[in-house]
Coordinates of C-alpha atoms (C1' of nucleotides) in Angstrom, one line a residue:
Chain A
X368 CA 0.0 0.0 0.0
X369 CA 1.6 3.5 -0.7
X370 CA 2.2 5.6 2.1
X371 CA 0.1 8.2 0.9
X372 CA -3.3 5.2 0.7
X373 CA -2.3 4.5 4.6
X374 CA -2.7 7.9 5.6
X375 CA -5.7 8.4 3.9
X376 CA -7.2 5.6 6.0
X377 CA -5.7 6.7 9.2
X378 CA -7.2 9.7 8.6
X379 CA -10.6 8.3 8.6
X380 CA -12.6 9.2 11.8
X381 CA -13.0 5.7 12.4
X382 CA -8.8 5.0 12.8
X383 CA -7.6 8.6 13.6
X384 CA -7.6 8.1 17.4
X385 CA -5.2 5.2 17.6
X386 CA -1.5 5.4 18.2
X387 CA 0.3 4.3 15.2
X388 CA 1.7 0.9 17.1
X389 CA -2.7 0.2 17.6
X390 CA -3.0 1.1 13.6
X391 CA -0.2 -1.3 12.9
X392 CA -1.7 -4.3 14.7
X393 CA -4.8 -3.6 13.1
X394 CA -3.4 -3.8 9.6
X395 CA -1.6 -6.8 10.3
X396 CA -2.7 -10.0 7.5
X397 CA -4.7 -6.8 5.6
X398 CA -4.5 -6.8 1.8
X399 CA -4.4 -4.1 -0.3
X400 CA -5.5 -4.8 -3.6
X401 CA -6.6 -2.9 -6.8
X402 CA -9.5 -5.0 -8.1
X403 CA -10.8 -4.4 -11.9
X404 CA -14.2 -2.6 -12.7
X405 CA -17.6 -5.1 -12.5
X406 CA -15.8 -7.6 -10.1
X407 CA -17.9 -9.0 -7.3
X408 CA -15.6 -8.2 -3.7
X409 CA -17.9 -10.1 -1.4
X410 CA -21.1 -11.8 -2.0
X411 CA -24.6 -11.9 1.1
X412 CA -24.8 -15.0 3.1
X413 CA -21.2 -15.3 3.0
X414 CA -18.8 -15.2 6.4
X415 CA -18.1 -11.6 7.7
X416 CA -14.5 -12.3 7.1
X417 CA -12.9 -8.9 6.2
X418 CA -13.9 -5.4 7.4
X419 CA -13.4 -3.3 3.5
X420 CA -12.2 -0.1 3.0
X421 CA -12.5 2.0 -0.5
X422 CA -9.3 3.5 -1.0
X423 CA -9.6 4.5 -4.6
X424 CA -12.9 3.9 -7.4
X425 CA -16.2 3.1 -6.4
X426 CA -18.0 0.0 -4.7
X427 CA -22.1 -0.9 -5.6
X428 CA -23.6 -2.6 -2.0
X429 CA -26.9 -4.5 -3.5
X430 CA -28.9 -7.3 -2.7
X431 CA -31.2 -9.7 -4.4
X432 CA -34.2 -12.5 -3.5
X433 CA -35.5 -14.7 -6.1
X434 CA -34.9 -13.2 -9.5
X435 CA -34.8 -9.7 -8.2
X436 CA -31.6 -7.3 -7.3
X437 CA -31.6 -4.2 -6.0
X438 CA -28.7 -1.5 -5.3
X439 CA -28.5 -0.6 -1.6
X440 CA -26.0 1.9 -1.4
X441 CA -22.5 3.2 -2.8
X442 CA -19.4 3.5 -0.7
X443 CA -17.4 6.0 -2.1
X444 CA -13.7 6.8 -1.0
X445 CA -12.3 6.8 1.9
X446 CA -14.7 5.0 3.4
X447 CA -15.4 1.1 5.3
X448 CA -18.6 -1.2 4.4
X449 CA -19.9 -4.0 6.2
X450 CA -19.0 -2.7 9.1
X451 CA -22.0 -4.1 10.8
X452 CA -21.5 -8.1 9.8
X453 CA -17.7 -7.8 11.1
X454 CA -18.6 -6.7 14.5
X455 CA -21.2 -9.3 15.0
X456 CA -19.3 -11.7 13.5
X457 CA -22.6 -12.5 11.6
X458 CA -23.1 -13.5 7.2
X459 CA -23.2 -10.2 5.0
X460 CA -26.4 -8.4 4.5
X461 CA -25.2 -7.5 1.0
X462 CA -22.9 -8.0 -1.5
X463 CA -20.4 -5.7 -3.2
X464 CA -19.0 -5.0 -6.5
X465 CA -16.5 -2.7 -7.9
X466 CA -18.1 0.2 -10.4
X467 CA -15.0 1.3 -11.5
X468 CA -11.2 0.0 -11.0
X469 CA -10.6 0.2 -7.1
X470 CA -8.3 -0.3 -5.0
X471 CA -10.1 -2.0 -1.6
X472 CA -8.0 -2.7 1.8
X473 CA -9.2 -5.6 3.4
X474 CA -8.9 -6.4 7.3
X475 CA -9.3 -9.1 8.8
X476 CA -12.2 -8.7 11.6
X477 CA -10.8 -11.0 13.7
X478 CA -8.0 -7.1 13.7
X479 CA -11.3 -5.2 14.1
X480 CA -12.7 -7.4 17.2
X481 CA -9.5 -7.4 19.4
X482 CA -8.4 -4.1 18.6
X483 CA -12.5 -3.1 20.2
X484 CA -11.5 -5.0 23.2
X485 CA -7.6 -3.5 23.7
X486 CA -8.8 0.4 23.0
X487 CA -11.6 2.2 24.2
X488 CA -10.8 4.7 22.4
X489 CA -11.6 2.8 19.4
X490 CA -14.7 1.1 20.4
X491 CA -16.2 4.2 21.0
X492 CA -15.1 5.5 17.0
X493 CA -16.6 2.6 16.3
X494 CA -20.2 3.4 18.3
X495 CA -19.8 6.6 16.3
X496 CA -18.8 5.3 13.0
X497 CA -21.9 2.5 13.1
X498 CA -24.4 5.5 14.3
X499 CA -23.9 7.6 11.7
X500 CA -24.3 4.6 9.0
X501 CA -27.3 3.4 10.7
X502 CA -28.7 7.1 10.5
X503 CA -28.0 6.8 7.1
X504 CA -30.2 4.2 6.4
X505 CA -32.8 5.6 8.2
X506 CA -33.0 8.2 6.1
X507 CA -32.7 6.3 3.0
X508 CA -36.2 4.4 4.3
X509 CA -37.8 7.2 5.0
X510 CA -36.8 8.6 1.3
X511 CA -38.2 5.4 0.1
X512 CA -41.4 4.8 1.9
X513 CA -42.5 8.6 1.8
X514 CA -41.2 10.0 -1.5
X515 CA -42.2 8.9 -4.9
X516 CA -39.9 8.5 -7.3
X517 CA -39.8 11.7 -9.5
X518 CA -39.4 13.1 -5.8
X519 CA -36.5 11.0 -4.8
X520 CA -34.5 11.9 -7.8
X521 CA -35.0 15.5 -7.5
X522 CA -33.9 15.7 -4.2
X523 CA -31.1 13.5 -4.9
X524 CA -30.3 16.0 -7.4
X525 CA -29.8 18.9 -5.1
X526 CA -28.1 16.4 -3.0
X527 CA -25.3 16.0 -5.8
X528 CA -25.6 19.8 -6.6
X529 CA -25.0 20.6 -2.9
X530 CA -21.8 18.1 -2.7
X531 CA -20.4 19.2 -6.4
X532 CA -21.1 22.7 -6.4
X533 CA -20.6 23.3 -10.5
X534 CA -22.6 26.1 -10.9
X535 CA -25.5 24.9 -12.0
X536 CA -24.9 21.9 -12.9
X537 CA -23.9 18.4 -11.7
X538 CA -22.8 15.2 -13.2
X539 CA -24.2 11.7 -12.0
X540 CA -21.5 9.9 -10.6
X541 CA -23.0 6.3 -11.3
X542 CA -24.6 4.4 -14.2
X543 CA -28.1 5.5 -14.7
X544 CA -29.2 2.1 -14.6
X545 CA -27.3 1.8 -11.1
X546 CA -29.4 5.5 -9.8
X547 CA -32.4 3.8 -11.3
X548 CA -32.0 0.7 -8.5
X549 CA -30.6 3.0 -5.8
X550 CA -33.4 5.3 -6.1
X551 CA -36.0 2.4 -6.2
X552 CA -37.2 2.2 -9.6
X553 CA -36.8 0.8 -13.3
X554 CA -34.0 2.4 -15.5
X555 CA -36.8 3.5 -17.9
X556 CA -38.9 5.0 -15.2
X557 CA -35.8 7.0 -14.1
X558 CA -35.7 8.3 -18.2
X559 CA -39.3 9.6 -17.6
X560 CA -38.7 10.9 -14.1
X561 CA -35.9 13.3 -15.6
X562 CA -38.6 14.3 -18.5
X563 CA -41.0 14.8 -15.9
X564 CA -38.7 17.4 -13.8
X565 CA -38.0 19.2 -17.3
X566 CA -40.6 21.9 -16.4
X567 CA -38.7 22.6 -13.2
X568 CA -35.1 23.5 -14.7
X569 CA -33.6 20.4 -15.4
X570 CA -32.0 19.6 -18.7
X571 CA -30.0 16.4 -18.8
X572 CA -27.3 15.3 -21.6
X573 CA -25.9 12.2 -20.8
X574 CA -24.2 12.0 -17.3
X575 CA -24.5 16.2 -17.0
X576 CA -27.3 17.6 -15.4
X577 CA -28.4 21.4 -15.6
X578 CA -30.3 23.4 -13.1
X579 CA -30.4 26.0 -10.8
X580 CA -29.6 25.7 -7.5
X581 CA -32.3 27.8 -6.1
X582 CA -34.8 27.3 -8.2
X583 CA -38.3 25.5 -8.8
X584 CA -36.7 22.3 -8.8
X585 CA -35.6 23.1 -4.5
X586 CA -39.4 23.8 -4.4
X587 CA -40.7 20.6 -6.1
X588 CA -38.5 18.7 -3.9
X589 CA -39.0 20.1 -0.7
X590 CA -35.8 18.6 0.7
X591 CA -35.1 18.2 4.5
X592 CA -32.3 18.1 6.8
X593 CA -33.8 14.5 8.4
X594 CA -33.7 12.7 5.4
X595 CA -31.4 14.8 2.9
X596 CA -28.7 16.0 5.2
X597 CA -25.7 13.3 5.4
X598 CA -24.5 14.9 8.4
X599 CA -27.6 15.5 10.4
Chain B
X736 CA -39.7 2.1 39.0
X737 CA -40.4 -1.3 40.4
X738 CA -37.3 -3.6 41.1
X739 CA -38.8 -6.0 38.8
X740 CA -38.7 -3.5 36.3
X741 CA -35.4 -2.5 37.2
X742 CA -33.7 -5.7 36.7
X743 CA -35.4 -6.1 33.4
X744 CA -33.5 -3.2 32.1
X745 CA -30.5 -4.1 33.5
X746 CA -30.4 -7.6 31.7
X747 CA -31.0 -6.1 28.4
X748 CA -26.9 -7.0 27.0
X749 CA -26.8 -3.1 26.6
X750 CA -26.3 -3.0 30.5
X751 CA -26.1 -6.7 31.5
X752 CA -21.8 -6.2 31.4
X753 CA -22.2 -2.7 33.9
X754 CA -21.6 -3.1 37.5
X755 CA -24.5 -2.3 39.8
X756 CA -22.7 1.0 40.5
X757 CA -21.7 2.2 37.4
X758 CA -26.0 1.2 36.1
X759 CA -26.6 3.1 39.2
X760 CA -24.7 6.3 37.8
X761 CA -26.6 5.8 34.4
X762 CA -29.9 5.8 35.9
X763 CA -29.6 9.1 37.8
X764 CA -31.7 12.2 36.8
X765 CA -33.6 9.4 34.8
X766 CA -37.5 9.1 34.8
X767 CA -39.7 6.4 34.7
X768 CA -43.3 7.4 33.7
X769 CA -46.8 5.6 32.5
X770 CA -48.2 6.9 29.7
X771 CA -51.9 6.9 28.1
X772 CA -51.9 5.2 24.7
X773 CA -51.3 7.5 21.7
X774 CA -49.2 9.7 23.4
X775 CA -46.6 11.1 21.5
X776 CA -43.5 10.6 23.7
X777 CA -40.8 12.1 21.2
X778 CA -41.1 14.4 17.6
X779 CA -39.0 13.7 14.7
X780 CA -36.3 17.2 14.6
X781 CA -36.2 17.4 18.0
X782 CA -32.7 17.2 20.3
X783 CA -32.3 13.9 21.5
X784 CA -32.0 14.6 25.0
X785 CA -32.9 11.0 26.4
X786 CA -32.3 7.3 25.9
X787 CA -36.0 5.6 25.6
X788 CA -36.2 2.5 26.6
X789 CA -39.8 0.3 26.6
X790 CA -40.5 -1.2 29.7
X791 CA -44.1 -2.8 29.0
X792 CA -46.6 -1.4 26.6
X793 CA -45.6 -0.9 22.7
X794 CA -44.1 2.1 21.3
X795 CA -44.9 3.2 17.4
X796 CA -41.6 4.6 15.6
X797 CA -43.1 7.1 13.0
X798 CA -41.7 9.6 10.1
X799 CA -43.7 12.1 8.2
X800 CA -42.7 14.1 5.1
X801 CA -45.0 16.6 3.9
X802 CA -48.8 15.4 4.5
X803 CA -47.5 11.4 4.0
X804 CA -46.7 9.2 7.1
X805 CA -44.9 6.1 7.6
X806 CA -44.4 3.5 10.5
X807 CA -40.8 2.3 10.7
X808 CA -40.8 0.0 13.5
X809 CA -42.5 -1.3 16.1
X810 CA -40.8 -1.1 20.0
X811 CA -41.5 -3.9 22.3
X812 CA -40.3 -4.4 26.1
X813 CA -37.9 -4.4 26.7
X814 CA -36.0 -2.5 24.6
X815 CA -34.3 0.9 24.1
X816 CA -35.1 2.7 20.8
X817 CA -33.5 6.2 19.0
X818 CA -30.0 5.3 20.3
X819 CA -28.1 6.8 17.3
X820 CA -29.4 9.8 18.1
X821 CA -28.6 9.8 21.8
X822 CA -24.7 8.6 20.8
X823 CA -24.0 11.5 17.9
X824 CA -26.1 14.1 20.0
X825 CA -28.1 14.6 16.8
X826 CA -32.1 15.3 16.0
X827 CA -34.1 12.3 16.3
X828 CA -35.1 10.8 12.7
X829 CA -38.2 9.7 13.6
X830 CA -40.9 10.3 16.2
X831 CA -42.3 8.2 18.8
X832 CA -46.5 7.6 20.3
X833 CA -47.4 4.3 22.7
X834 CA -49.6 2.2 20.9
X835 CA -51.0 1.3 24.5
X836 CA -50.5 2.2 27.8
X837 CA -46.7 2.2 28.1
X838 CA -44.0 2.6 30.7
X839 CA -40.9 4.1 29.7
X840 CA -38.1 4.7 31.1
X841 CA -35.7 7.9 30.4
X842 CA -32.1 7.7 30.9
X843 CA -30.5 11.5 30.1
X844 CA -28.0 11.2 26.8
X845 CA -25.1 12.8 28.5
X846 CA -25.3 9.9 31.0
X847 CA -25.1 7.1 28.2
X848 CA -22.5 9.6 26.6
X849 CA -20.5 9.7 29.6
X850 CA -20.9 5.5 30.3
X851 CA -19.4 5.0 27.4
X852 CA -16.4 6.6 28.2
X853 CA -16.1 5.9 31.3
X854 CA -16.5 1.8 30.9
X855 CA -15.1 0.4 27.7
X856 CA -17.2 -3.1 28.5
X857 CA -20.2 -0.1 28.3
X858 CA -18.9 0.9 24.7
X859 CA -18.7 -2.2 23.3
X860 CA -22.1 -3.1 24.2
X861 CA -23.3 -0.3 22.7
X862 CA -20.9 -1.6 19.5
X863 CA -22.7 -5.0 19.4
X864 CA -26.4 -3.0 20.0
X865 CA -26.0 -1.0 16.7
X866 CA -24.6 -3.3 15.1
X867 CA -27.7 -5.5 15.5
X868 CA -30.0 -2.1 15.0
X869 CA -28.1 -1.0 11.7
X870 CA -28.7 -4.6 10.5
X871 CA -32.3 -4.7 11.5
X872 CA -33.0 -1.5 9.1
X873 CA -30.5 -2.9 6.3
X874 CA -33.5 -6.2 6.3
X875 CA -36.3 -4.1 6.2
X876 CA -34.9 -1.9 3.4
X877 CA -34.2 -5.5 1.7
X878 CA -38.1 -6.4 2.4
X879 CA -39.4 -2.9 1.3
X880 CA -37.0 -2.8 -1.9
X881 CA -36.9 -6.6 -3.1
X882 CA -40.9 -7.7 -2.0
X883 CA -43.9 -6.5 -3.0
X884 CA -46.9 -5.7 -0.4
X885 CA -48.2 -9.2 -0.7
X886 CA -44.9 -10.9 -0.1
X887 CA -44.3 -9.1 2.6
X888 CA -46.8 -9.3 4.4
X889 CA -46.6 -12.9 3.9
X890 CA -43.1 -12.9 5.4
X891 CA -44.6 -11.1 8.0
X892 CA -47.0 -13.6 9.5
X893 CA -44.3 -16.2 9.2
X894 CA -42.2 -14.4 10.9
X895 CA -45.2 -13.5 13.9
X896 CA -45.9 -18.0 13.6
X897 CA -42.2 -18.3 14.6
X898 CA -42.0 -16.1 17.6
X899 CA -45.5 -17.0 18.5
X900 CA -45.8 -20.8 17.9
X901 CA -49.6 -20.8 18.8
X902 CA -50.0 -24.4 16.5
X903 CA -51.1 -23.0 12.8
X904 CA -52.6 -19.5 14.2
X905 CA -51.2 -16.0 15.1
X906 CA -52.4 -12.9 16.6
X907 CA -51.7 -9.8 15.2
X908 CA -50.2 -7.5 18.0
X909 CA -50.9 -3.9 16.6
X910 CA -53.7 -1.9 14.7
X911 CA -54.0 -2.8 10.8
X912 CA -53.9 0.2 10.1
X913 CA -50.3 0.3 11.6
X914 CA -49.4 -2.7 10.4
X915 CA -50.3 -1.4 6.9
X916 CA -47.8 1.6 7.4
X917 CA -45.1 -1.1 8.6
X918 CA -45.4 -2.9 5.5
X919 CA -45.7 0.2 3.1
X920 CA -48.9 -0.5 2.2
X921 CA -52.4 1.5 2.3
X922 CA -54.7 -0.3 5.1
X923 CA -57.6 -0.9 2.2
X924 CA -54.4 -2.8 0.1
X925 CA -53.8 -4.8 3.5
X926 CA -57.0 -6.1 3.6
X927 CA -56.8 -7.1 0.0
X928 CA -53.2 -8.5 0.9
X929 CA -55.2 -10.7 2.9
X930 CA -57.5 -11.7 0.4
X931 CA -54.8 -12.7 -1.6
X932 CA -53.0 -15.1 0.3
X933 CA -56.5 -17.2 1.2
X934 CA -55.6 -19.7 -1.8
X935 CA -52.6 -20.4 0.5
X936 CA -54.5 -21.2 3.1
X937 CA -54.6 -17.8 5.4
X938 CA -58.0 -17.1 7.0
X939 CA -58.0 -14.2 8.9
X940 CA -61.0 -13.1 11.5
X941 CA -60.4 -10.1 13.3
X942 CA -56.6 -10.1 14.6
X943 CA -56.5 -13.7 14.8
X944 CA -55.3 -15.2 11.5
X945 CA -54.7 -19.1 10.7
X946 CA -52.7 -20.6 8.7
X947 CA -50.2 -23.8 8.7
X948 CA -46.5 -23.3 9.6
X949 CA -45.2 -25.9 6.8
X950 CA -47.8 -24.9 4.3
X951 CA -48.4 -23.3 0.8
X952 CA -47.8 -19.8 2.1
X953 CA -44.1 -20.5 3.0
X954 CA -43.5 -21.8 -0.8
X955 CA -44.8 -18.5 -1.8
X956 CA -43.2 -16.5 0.7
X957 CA -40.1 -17.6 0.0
X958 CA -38.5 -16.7 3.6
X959 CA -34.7 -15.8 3.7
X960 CA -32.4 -15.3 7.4
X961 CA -30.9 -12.6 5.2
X962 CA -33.9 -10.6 5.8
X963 CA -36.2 -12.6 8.1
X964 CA -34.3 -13.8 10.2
X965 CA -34.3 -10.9 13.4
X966 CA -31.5 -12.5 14.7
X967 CA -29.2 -13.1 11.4
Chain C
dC526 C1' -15.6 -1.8 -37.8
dG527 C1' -18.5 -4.7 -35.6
dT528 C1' -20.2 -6.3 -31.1
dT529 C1' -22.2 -5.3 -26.8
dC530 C1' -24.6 -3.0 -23.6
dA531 C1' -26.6 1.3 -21.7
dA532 C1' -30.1 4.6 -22.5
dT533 C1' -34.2 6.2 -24.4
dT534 C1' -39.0 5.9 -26.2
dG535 C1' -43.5 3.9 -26.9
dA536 C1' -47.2 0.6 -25.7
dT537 C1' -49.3 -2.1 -22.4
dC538 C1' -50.2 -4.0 -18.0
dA539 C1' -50.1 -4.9 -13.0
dG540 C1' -49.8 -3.1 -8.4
dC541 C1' -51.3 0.0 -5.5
dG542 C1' -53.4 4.4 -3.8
dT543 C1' -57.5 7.2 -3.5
dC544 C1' -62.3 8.0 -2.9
dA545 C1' -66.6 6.5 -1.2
dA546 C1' -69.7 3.7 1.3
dA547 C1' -71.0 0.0 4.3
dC548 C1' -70.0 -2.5 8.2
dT549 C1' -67.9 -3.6 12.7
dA550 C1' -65.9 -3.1 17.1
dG551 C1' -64.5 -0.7 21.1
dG552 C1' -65.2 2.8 24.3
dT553 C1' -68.2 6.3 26.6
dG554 C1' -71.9 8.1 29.0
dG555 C1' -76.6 7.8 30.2
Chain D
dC1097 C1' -76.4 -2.8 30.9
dC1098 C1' -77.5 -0.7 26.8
dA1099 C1' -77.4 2.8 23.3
dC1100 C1' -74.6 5.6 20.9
dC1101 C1' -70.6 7.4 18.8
dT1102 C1' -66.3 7.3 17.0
dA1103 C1' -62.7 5.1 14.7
dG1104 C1' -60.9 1.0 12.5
dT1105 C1' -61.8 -2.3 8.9
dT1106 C1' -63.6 -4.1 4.7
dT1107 C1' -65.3 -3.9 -0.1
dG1108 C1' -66.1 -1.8 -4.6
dA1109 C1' -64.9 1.5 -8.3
dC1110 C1' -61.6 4.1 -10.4
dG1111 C1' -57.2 6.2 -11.7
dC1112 C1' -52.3 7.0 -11.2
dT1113 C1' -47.5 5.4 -10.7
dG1114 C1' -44.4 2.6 -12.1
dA1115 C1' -43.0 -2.2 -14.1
dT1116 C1' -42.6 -5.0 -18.2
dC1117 C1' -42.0 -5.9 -23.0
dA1118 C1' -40.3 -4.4 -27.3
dA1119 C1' -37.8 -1.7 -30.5
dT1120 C1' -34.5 1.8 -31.6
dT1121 C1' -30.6 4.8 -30.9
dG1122 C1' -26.2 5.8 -29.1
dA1123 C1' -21.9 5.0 -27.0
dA1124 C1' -17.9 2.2 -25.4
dC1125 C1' -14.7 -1.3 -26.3
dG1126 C1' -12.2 -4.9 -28.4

DNA sequence: CGTTCAATTGATCAGCGTCAAACTAGGTGG
DNA sequence: CCACCTAGTTTGACGCTGATCAATTGAACG
């Protein structure tokens, strides 16, 4: 791993309180490993083996029963996933693939377990760290159950312009087909959903999005802090 | 509160590891009141100023987004609920009314706060209880996403025949109504839910509804641990 | 330069919500 | 204890949202 990939993750709030001895135990019988685009990392039902970190690209969390799949979330750099199955030591909840070439840091939880039960400090990054993903989903089901989907696009939307800042425009980090699943709906509903927010300022041309910030679109939207807000 | 009560909380595994002084601290400048039923004890937005935690009665978790609401879980005794929001000192996501008459015990957040760093054992309780919380919300966004309303509610009264083991019948423990919210359906759609799954042998009167454990609704169910499973 | 897959568009259909009305059950007060 | 009243539940009719199927266009990659 280069130097400048370990600091990264160090940096994370999750590591940044341990002495550098503590970090080095912890990454002891890690990989780091670039992994091609489309490749599946870990698959649900499997063993919690390895607590993940994106280091570089882009990883797609999703889940499927019987002939359906759905994207659950996207874990962007730098950032852990299935955090939750490698503290209780239980089978993933979802699977993972790359989106892009990544490079993914792998630890084994047996680390993560015994570094909880030598540093307080940690364990209590860690209550931290799993309260602010399990707000996160929160907020994702409550964008789900209350929102339809012309509604969950536009804010998410205003979400990107809010985290890009492009003046007035914003490009979609992901696949359409891939915002389709993670916003709950068929890839050719999402087409019609973007036609459907054309009177409110939004032009699209392939990944690019126009509109104003503060515009009809906000209005249509009507985002709020307790379900749009990463941070709240 | 009554002792019986008392030790009730204390065995939850959020506590169980405390001493009795150090639960003794926690439980200082907490109170422990009966309340009517459909009283709304906390309001989504609001500072989360105390841990909740359901001693007997049933407590409704609720979000609302314009003029739509949604139930998002259902708290039974004993057990604490809105913890993330007590740990990151952070607005509540969602709101809170008894369903019934309720006791409920408050413990102040900057007691839990300062437990947790104060007793490590404490903190990683409180590790292993999110954990299990995050993973709770990750299954229901599975069911919501991945199932349709019939399905799950089908799920659902597996699920109630597992806990409930009353020999081929169970007894719906909250309003249909709520239940319909739960489910992210419409209460009319719930009744034709119903109506759906009588070919495979469910026959509902009132909140009592029969049905065989090994049966045709389990082949159309189609149960999975990865989302049914509360303890997967 | 052809193959493959994503994205769009149109047509159709199923699931589900809304509105309305009838019915039922639970709680209240006489 | 009973009548009443309110609120929950059920049923029917209807319409909208969004999924599916099919066909076409466009872009990426070997």
């Amino acid at each position: 791993m280069r130097s400048e990939s370990r600091e990264q993750v160090k940096a994370l709030s999750l590591f940044g309180d341990m002495s550098e001895a503590a970090f080095e135990r912890l990454l002891a019988g890690s990989y780091f490993q670039r992994f091609p685009a489309h490749v599946v990392l870990i698959r649900e039902g499997d063993p919690a083996d390895f607590l993940h970190v994106v280091v570089e690209g882009g990883v797609e969390l999703f889940s499927d029963w019987r002939d359906r799949e759905t994207t659950m979330s996207i874990a962007r750099p730098v950032s852990t996933f299935i955090l939750a199955a490698v503290i209780k030591d239980a089978p993933y909840l979802m699977s993972a693939r790359t989106m892009e070439p990544s490079s993914i840091l792998m630890i084994p939880s047996e680390n993560i377990r015994a570094a909880m039960t030598a540093d307080s400090a940690f364990s209590i990054a860690m209550v931290n760290e799993l309260a602010v993903c399990f707000r996160g989903v929160v907020k994702a089901q409550k964008n789900i159950k209350l929102r339809t989907g012309v509604e969950r696009l536009a804010n998410y939307l205003l979400r990107l312009g809010a985290q890009q800042d492009d003046g007035g425009k914003v490009t979609i980090p992901i696949e359409k087909k891939t915002l389709a699943s993670l916003l709950g709906m068929s890839p050719e509903n999402l087409s019609r959903a973007f036609a459907t927010l054309k009177p409110y300022g939004v032009d699209v041309d392939g990944a690019v999005v126009k509109f104003a910030a503060n515009s009809d679109l906000k209005d249509f939207a009507k985002p709020t802090p307790l379900i749009d807000d990463p941070l709240a």
